[in-house]
Amino acid sequence: MTDPVLDLEDLGFESGAHLLVQRALGDLPPGARLGVRGRDPLLDAHLRAWCRPRGHTVAAGEEPVLAWVVPGGTDRWARAERAGDARGPDGVVAAAPAHWGLAARGALVEPGGPEPAFDLAERDVVWAEIAPALYAHAASAQWDPATAVPWDAAFTLPPDIERAVVQVMTYLVENEQAALVVPARLLARVHPHFREVVQLLAVQAADEARHVEVFARRAALRGGPLGTSAAGGRASLATLLTEPDFSLASFLLSVLGEGTFLTLLAFLDRHAPDPVTRRAVRLARQDEARHVAFGVAHLRHRTEADPRFRSRLRAAVERRHDALAASTGLNQDVFDALVLLAAGEWSPRAVRRGHAAVLDLRREMDEGRRRRLAHLGFPDGEAAELSALHTRNFM
């Protein structure tokens, strides 16, 4: 058998000659060597430098062959491994090693790289089977605050009604800012192997950024000052920011908090006194429904994998309740603004109707929380107890 000879002509390694050498070596039959010839004056030096770290040996040749390359027995890819399987979520592993780092799922990972500190690296700690579908929906359902809301719509509200809208918008901005920070902080900790979860959290943060924008813009639409921000409300939201556990943070924010907000946004949709407010809360509710769906699906996955985890969910609710026991709960200005929006005017009959509507809102919120808790496997009685312990600030 004659050993093959590769003629590089005048192509040098600085111009891509290594690609041809690499290809030729890959096609060599067992026991063969590769002859290399060419006219580049630096070919011999560059060939030897390229072969050395790859374990190939280079021997001098005789005209017309410049050198003979004998494939070595060492290969820096010999201990490489696949980072799961690229063919969809079925390729997600139970635990992603730190040395996979930022490698794409399914990539062949060369050993010896950096090991970024992604502490959320276990599938059951972050995963939900619905995550890929939710991300696909989220990516297709993005909306532009500048065009999706009819900012130029003509309407005139009585000053008191406008102030009530502004107060509610001020409250919504405060809550949405907390809902933005939580997923933004969590996504930086999730191993990129679970990319659908990372992507979904990134879109969730983008959703909340849009909500902050539209609610703040509606609050300032008529040029008046914003409403009040109560210390109790901020204390309630602060407890969400300090929860380090991924599943518990998702539970408190998405399942309980944003789940409760779905009912609030539906209430505001029904009682919105102008088209700008109605459209803003309706768009936000569509996004929030997706956030709640992920939270519920993730906690369902987590509790099915470990039924004992429900005790930690209960403890998180009780711990938050105890931390907020001395707080005042919902800002009275927000409660009064909701009553006025539901009433629509200041007549005693209308105010009675508005007050009753807000009490009904609270009952609907409680019923929604109980349904979601039951979906996570809590018995009806325990679901009712936990729902009753939820913060009076709604979120």
PDB file of C-alpha atoms in Angstrom, residues 35-212:
ATOM      1  CA  GLY A  35       3.091  12.757   3.099  1.00  0.00           C
ATOM      2  CA  VAL A  36       2.862  16.543   2.872  1.00  0.00           C
ATOM      3  CA  ARG A  37       4.390  18.700   0.172  1.00  0.00           C
ATOM      4  CA  GLY A  38       4.032  22.341  -0.771  1.00  0.00           C
ATOM      5  CA  ARG A  39       5.793  25.536  -1.726  1.00  0.00           C
ATOM      6  CA  ASP A  40       5.065  27.731   1.313  1.00  0.00           C
ATOM      7  CA  PRO A  41       8.477  28.580   2.898  1.00  0.00           C
ATOM      8  CA  LEU A  42       7.095  28.226   6.456  1.00  0.00           C
ATOM      9  CA  LEU A  43       5.259  24.976   5.780  1.00  0.00           C
ATOM     10  CA  ASP A  44       7.624  22.703   7.703  1.00  0.00           C
ATOM     11  CA  ALA A  45       7.683  24.856  10.846  1.00  0.00           C
ATOM     12  CA  HIS A  46       3.925  25.408  10.845  1.00  0.00           C
ATOM     13  CA  LEU A  47       3.158  21.753  10.155  1.00  0.00           C
ATOM     14  CA  ARG A  48       5.286  20.635  13.111  1.00  0.00           C
ATOM     15  CA  ALA A  49       3.734  23.272  15.397  1.00  0.00           C
ATOM     16  CA  TRP A  50       0.238  22.175  14.406  1.00  0.00           C
ATOM     17  CA  CYS A  51       0.944  18.451  14.842  1.00  0.00           C
ATOM     18  CA  ARG A  52       2.680  18.649  18.216  1.00  0.00           C
ATOM     19  CA  PRO A  53      -0.355  19.380  20.492  1.00  0.00           C
ATOM     20  CA  ARG A  54      -2.396  16.824  18.577  1.00  0.00           C
ATOM     21  CA  GLY A  55      -0.004  13.978  19.281  1.00  0.00           C
ATOM     22  CA  HIS A  56       1.126  13.508  15.660  1.00  0.00           C
ATOM     23  CA  THR A  57       4.789  12.987  14.855  1.00  0.00           C
ATOM     24  CA  VAL A  58       6.535  14.596  11.888  1.00  0.00           C
ATOM     25  CA  ALA A  59       9.502  13.064  10.087  1.00  0.00           C
ATOM     26  CA  ALA A  60      11.526  14.701   7.353  1.00  0.00           C
ATOM     27  CA  GLY A  61      10.797  13.502   3.856  1.00  0.00           C
ATOM     28  CA  GLU A  62      12.661  13.440   0.573  1.00  0.00           C
ATOM     29  CA  GLU A  63      11.768  15.413  -2.499  1.00  0.00           C
ATOM     30  CA  PRO A  64       9.100  15.891  -3.511  1.00  0.00           C
ATOM     31  CA  VAL A  65       7.691  15.060  -0.031  1.00  0.00           C
ATOM     32  CA  LEU A  66       8.573  17.695   2.560  1.00  0.00           C
ATOM     33  CA  ALA A  67       7.526  15.661   5.605  1.00  0.00           C
ATOM     34  CA  TRP A  68       5.702  12.543   6.726  1.00  0.00           C
ATOM     35  CA  VAL A  69       2.976  12.837   9.372  1.00  0.00           C
ATOM     36  CA  VAL A  70       2.277   9.797  11.526  1.00  0.00           C
ATOM     37  CA  PRO A  71      -1.033  10.068  13.440  1.00  0.00           C
ATOM     38  CA  GLY A  72      -0.452   9.996  17.166  1.00  0.00           C
ATOM     39  CA  GLY A  73      -2.201   7.956  19.815  1.00  0.00           C
ATOM     40  CA  THR A  74      -3.277  10.980  21.893  1.00  0.00           C
ATOM     41  CA  ASP A  75      -6.262  13.128  21.102  1.00  0.00           C
ATOM     42  CA  ARG A  76      -7.525  16.069  23.119  1.00  0.00           C
ATOM     43  CA  TRP A  77     -11.067  14.939  22.246  1.00  0.00           C
ATOM     44  CA  ALA A  78     -10.535  11.383  23.505  1.00  0.00           C
ATOM     45  CA  ARG A  79     -12.285  12.144  26.807  1.00  0.00           C
ATOM     46  CA  ALA A  80     -14.891  14.455  25.309  1.00  0.00           C
ATOM     47  CA  GLU A  81     -18.548  13.830  26.132  1.00  0.00           C
ATOM     48  CA  ARG A  82     -21.911  14.849  24.766  1.00  0.00           C
ATOM     49  CA  ALA A  83     -23.778  17.471  26.755  1.00  0.00           C
ATOM     50  CA  GLY A  84     -27.027  15.567  26.632  1.00  0.00           C
ATOM     51  CA  ASP A  85     -28.955  15.213  23.394  1.00  0.00           C
ATOM     52  CA  ALA A  86     -29.814  18.052  21.030  1.00  0.00           C
ATOM     53  CA  ARG A  87     -32.972  16.356  19.778  1.00  0.00           C
ATOM     54  CA  GLY A  88     -35.386  18.248  21.987  1.00  0.00           C
ATOM     55  CA  PRO A  89     -36.206  18.239  25.717  1.00  0.00           C
ATOM     56  CA  ASP A  90     -35.858  14.450  25.926  1.00  0.00           C
ATOM     57  CA  GLY A  91     -32.114  15.072  25.832  1.00  0.00           C
ATOM     58  CA  VAL A  92     -32.194  17.025  29.108  1.00  0.00           C
ATOM     59  CA  VAL A  93     -30.143  15.250  31.763  1.00  0.00           C
ATOM     60  CA  ALA A  94     -31.011  14.890  35.447  1.00  0.00           C
ATOM     61  CA  ALA A  95     -27.998  16.957  36.534  1.00  0.00           C
ATOM     62  CA  ALA A  96     -25.802  19.144  34.323  1.00  0.00           C
ATOM     63  CA  PRO A  97     -22.069  19.041  35.193  1.00  0.00           C
ATOM     64  CA  ALA A  98     -20.376  22.360  35.847  1.00  0.00           C
ATOM     65  CA  HIS A  99     -17.712  21.664  33.198  1.00  0.00           C
ATOM     66  CA  TRP A 100     -20.362  21.690  30.467  1.00  0.00           C
ATOM     67  CA  GLY A 101     -20.646  25.398  31.182  1.00  0.00           C
ATOM     68  CA  LEU A 102     -22.066  27.332  28.246  1.00  0.00           C
ATOM     69  CA  ALA A 103     -21.850  24.452  25.774  1.00  0.00           C
ATOM     70  CA  ALA A 104     -24.946  23.918  23.672  1.00  0.00           C
ATOM     71  CA  ARG A 105     -27.061  20.947  24.675  1.00  0.00           C
ATOM     72  CA  GLY A 106     -25.912  18.007  22.553  1.00  0.00           C
ATOM     73  CA  ALA A 107     -22.480  19.504  21.789  1.00  0.00           C
ATOM     74  CA  LEU A 108     -19.295  17.425  22.075  1.00  0.00           C
ATOM     75  CA  VAL A 109     -17.589  19.026  25.074  1.00  0.00           C
ATOM     76  CA  GLU A 110     -13.801  19.052  25.191  1.00  0.00           C
ATOM     77  CA  PRO A 111     -12.507  18.418  28.725  1.00  0.00           C
ATOM     78  CA  GLY A 112     -10.549  20.988  30.657  1.00  0.00           C
ATOM     79  CA  GLY A 113     -12.695  24.068  30.138  1.00  0.00           C
ATOM     80  CA  PRO A 114     -13.952  26.559  32.737  1.00  0.00           C
ATOM     81  CA  GLU A 115     -16.639  25.617  35.249  1.00  0.00           C
ATOM     82  CA  PRO A 116     -19.062  28.556  35.675  1.00  0.00           C
ATOM     83  CA  ALA A 117     -20.973  28.616  38.943  1.00  0.00           C
ATOM     84  CA  PHE A 118     -24.553  27.759  37.949  1.00  0.00           C
ATOM     85  CA  ASP A 119     -25.947  26.448  41.234  1.00  0.00           C
ATOM     86  CA  LEU A 120     -29.350  25.479  39.785  1.00  0.00           C
ATOM     87  CA  ALA A 121     -28.074  22.486  37.823  1.00  0.00           C
ATOM     88  CA  GLU A 122     -30.574  19.730  38.649  1.00  0.00           C
ATOM     89  CA  ARG A 123     -33.492  19.051  36.332  1.00  0.00           C
ATOM     90  CA  ASP A 124     -36.130  18.557  39.014  1.00  0.00           C
ATOM     91  CA  VAL A 125     -35.160  21.811  40.706  1.00  0.00           C
ATOM     92  CA  VAL A 126     -36.016  23.990  37.664  1.00  0.00           C
ATOM     93  CA  TRP A 127     -37.844  21.939  35.052  1.00  0.00           C
ATOM     94  CA  ALA A 128     -41.414  21.752  33.800  1.00  0.00           C
ATOM     95  CA  GLU A 129     -42.441  19.658  30.812  1.00  0.00           C
ATOM     96  CA  ILE A 130     -44.471  22.583  29.505  1.00  0.00           C
ATOM     97  CA  ALA A 131     -41.458  24.949  29.457  1.00  0.00           C
ATOM     98  CA  PRO A 132     -40.548  24.498  25.751  1.00  0.00           C
ATOM     99  CA  ALA A 133     -44.136  25.053  24.607  1.00  0.00           C
ATOM    100  CA  LEU A 134     -44.572  28.044  26.913  1.00  0.00           C
ATOM    101  CA  TYR A 135     -41.379  29.631  25.601  1.00  0.00           C
ATOM    102  CA  ALA A 136     -42.507  29.144  22.008  1.00  0.00           C
ATOM    103  CA  HIS A 137     -45.820  30.789  22.853  1.00  0.00           C
ATOM    104  CA  ALA A 138     -44.121  33.593  24.770  1.00  0.00           C
ATOM    105  CA  ALA A 139     -41.754  34.350  21.897  1.00  0.00           C
ATOM    106  CA  SER A 140     -44.654  34.595  19.438  1.00  0.00           C
ATOM    107  CA  ALA A 141     -46.894  36.641  21.763  1.00  0.00           C
ATOM    108  CA  GLN A 142     -44.615  39.613  22.408  1.00  0.00           C
ATOM    109  CA  TRP A 143     -46.265  43.004  21.954  1.00  0.00           C
ATOM    110  CA  ASP A 144     -44.955  46.521  21.501  1.00  0.00           C
ATOM    111  CA  PRO A 145     -46.063  48.981  24.244  1.00  0.00           C
ATOM    112  CA  ALA A 146     -45.896  51.856  21.758  1.00  0.00           C
ATOM    113  CA  THR A 147     -48.426  50.357  19.352  1.00  0.00           C
ATOM    114  CA  ALA A 148     -50.414  47.720  21.251  1.00  0.00           C
ATOM    115  CA  VAL A 149     -52.041  50.260  23.588  1.00  0.00           C
ATOM    116  CA  PRO A 150     -54.247  53.038  22.100  1.00  0.00           C
ATOM    117  CA  TRP A 151     -52.419  55.903  23.789  1.00  0.00           C
ATOM    118  CA  ASP A 152     -54.079  58.490  21.557  1.00  0.00           C
ATOM    119  CA  ALA A 153     -57.632  57.343  22.305  1.00  0.00           C
ATOM    120  CA  ALA A 154     -59.917  60.266  23.149  1.00  0.00           C
ATOM    121  CA  PHE A 155     -61.497  60.081  26.612  1.00  0.00           C
ATOM    122  CA  THR A 156     -62.203  62.339  29.565  1.00  0.00           C
ATOM    123  CA  LEU A 157     -62.557  61.119  33.130  1.00  0.00           C
ATOM    124  CA  PRO A 158     -63.754  62.932  36.225  1.00  0.00           C
ATOM    125  CA  PRO A 159     -60.711  64.028  38.276  1.00  0.00           C
ATOM    126  CA  ASP A 160     -61.474  61.592  41.113  1.00  0.00           C
ATOM    127  CA  ILE A 161     -61.760  58.636  38.734  1.00  0.00           C
ATOM    128  CA  GLU A 162     -58.499  59.618  37.026  1.00  0.00           C
ATOM    129  CA  ARG A 163     -56.773  59.812  40.422  1.00  0.00           C
ATOM    130  CA  ALA A 164     -58.111  56.351  41.262  1.00  0.00           C
ATOM    131  CA  VAL A 165     -56.672  54.983  38.007  1.00  0.00           C
ATOM    132  CA  VAL A 166     -53.328  56.641  38.752  1.00  0.00           C
ATOM    133  CA  GLN A 167     -53.264  55.157  42.264  1.00  0.00           C
ATOM    134  CA  VAL A 168     -53.931  51.660  40.956  1.00  0.00           C
ATOM    135  CA  MET A 169     -51.308  52.083  38.227  1.00  0.00           C
ATOM    136  CA  THR A 170     -48.782  53.256  40.840  1.00  0.00           C
ATOM    137  CA  TYR A 171     -49.497  50.115  42.838  1.00  0.00           C
ATOM    138  CA  LEU A 172     -49.202  47.897  39.756  1.00  0.00           C
ATOM    139  CA  VAL A 173     -45.826  49.389  38.815  1.00  0.00           C
ATOM    140  CA  GLU A 174     -44.494  48.651  42.297  1.00  0.00           C
ATOM    141  CA  ASN A 175     -45.623  45.042  42.145  1.00  0.00           C
ATOM    142  CA  GLU A 176     -44.471  44.466  38.577  1.00  0.00           C
ATOM    143  CA  GLN A 177     -41.012  45.745  39.456  1.00  0.00           C
ATOM    144  CA  ALA A 178     -40.754  43.007  42.069  1.00  0.00           C
ATOM    145  CA  ALA A 179     -42.046  40.491  39.534  1.00  0.00           C
ATOM    146  CA  LEU A 180     -39.295  41.625  37.149  1.00  0.00           C
ATOM    147  CA  VAL A 181     -36.436  41.324  39.632  1.00  0.00           C
ATOM    148  CA  VAL A 182     -37.246  37.801  40.843  1.00  0.00           C
ATOM    149  CA  PRO A 183     -37.004  35.924  37.495  1.00  0.00           C
ATOM    150  CA  ALA A 184     -34.079  38.104  36.416  1.00  0.00           C
ATOM    151  CA  ARG A 185     -32.133  37.013  39.501  1.00  0.00           C
ATOM    152  CA  LEU A 186     -33.103  33.363  39.134  1.00  0.00           C
ATOM    153  CA  LEU A 187     -32.284  32.951  35.445  1.00  0.00           C
ATOM    154  CA  ALA A 188     -28.624  33.867  36.014  1.00  0.00           C
ATOM    155  CA  ARG A 189     -28.345  30.864  38.353  1.00  0.00           C
ATOM    156  CA  VAL A 190     -29.909  28.239  36.065  1.00  0.00           C
ATOM    157  CA  HIS A 191     -27.475  25.999  34.171  1.00  0.00           C
ATOM    158  CA  PRO A 192     -27.741  26.797  30.418  1.00  0.00           C
ATOM    159  CA  HIS A 193     -28.330  23.095  29.727  1.00  0.00           C
ATOM    160  CA  PHE A 194     -31.915  23.814  30.779  1.00  0.00           C
ATOM    161  CA  ARG A 195     -32.137  26.487  28.129  1.00  0.00           C
ATOM    162  CA  GLU A 196     -35.944  26.514  27.756  1.00  0.00           C
ATOM    163  CA  VAL A 197     -36.253  27.486  31.410  1.00  0.00           C
ATOM    164  CA  VAL A 198     -33.598  30.195  31.036  1.00  0.00           C
ATOM    165  CA  GLN A 199     -35.306  31.514  27.911  1.00  0.00           C
ATOM    166  CA  LEU A 200     -38.711  31.455  29.564  1.00  0.00           C
ATOM    167  CA  LEU A 201     -37.460  33.368  32.598  1.00  0.00           C
ATOM    168  CA  ALA A 202     -35.790  35.904  30.298  1.00  0.00           C
ATOM    169  CA  VAL A 203     -39.062  36.489  28.447  1.00  0.00           C
ATOM    170  CA  GLN A 204     -40.885  36.672  31.764  1.00  0.00           C
ATOM    171  CA  ALA A 205     -38.552  39.451  32.879  1.00  0.00           C
ATOM    172  CA  ALA A 206     -39.110  41.196  29.533  1.00  0.00           C
ATOM    173  CA  ASP A 207     -42.868  40.861  30.010  1.00  0.00           C
ATOM    174  CA  GLU A 208     -42.672  42.516  33.408  1.00  0.00           C
ATOM    175  CA  ALA A 209     -40.495  45.302  32.012  1.00  0.00           C
ATOM    176  CA  ARG A 210     -43.248  46.023  29.482  1.00  0.00           C
ATOM    177  CA  HIS A 211     -45.885  45.986  32.209  1.00  0.00           C
ATOM    178  CA  VAL A 212     -43.895  48.496  34.222  1.00  0.00           C
TER     179      VAL A 212
END
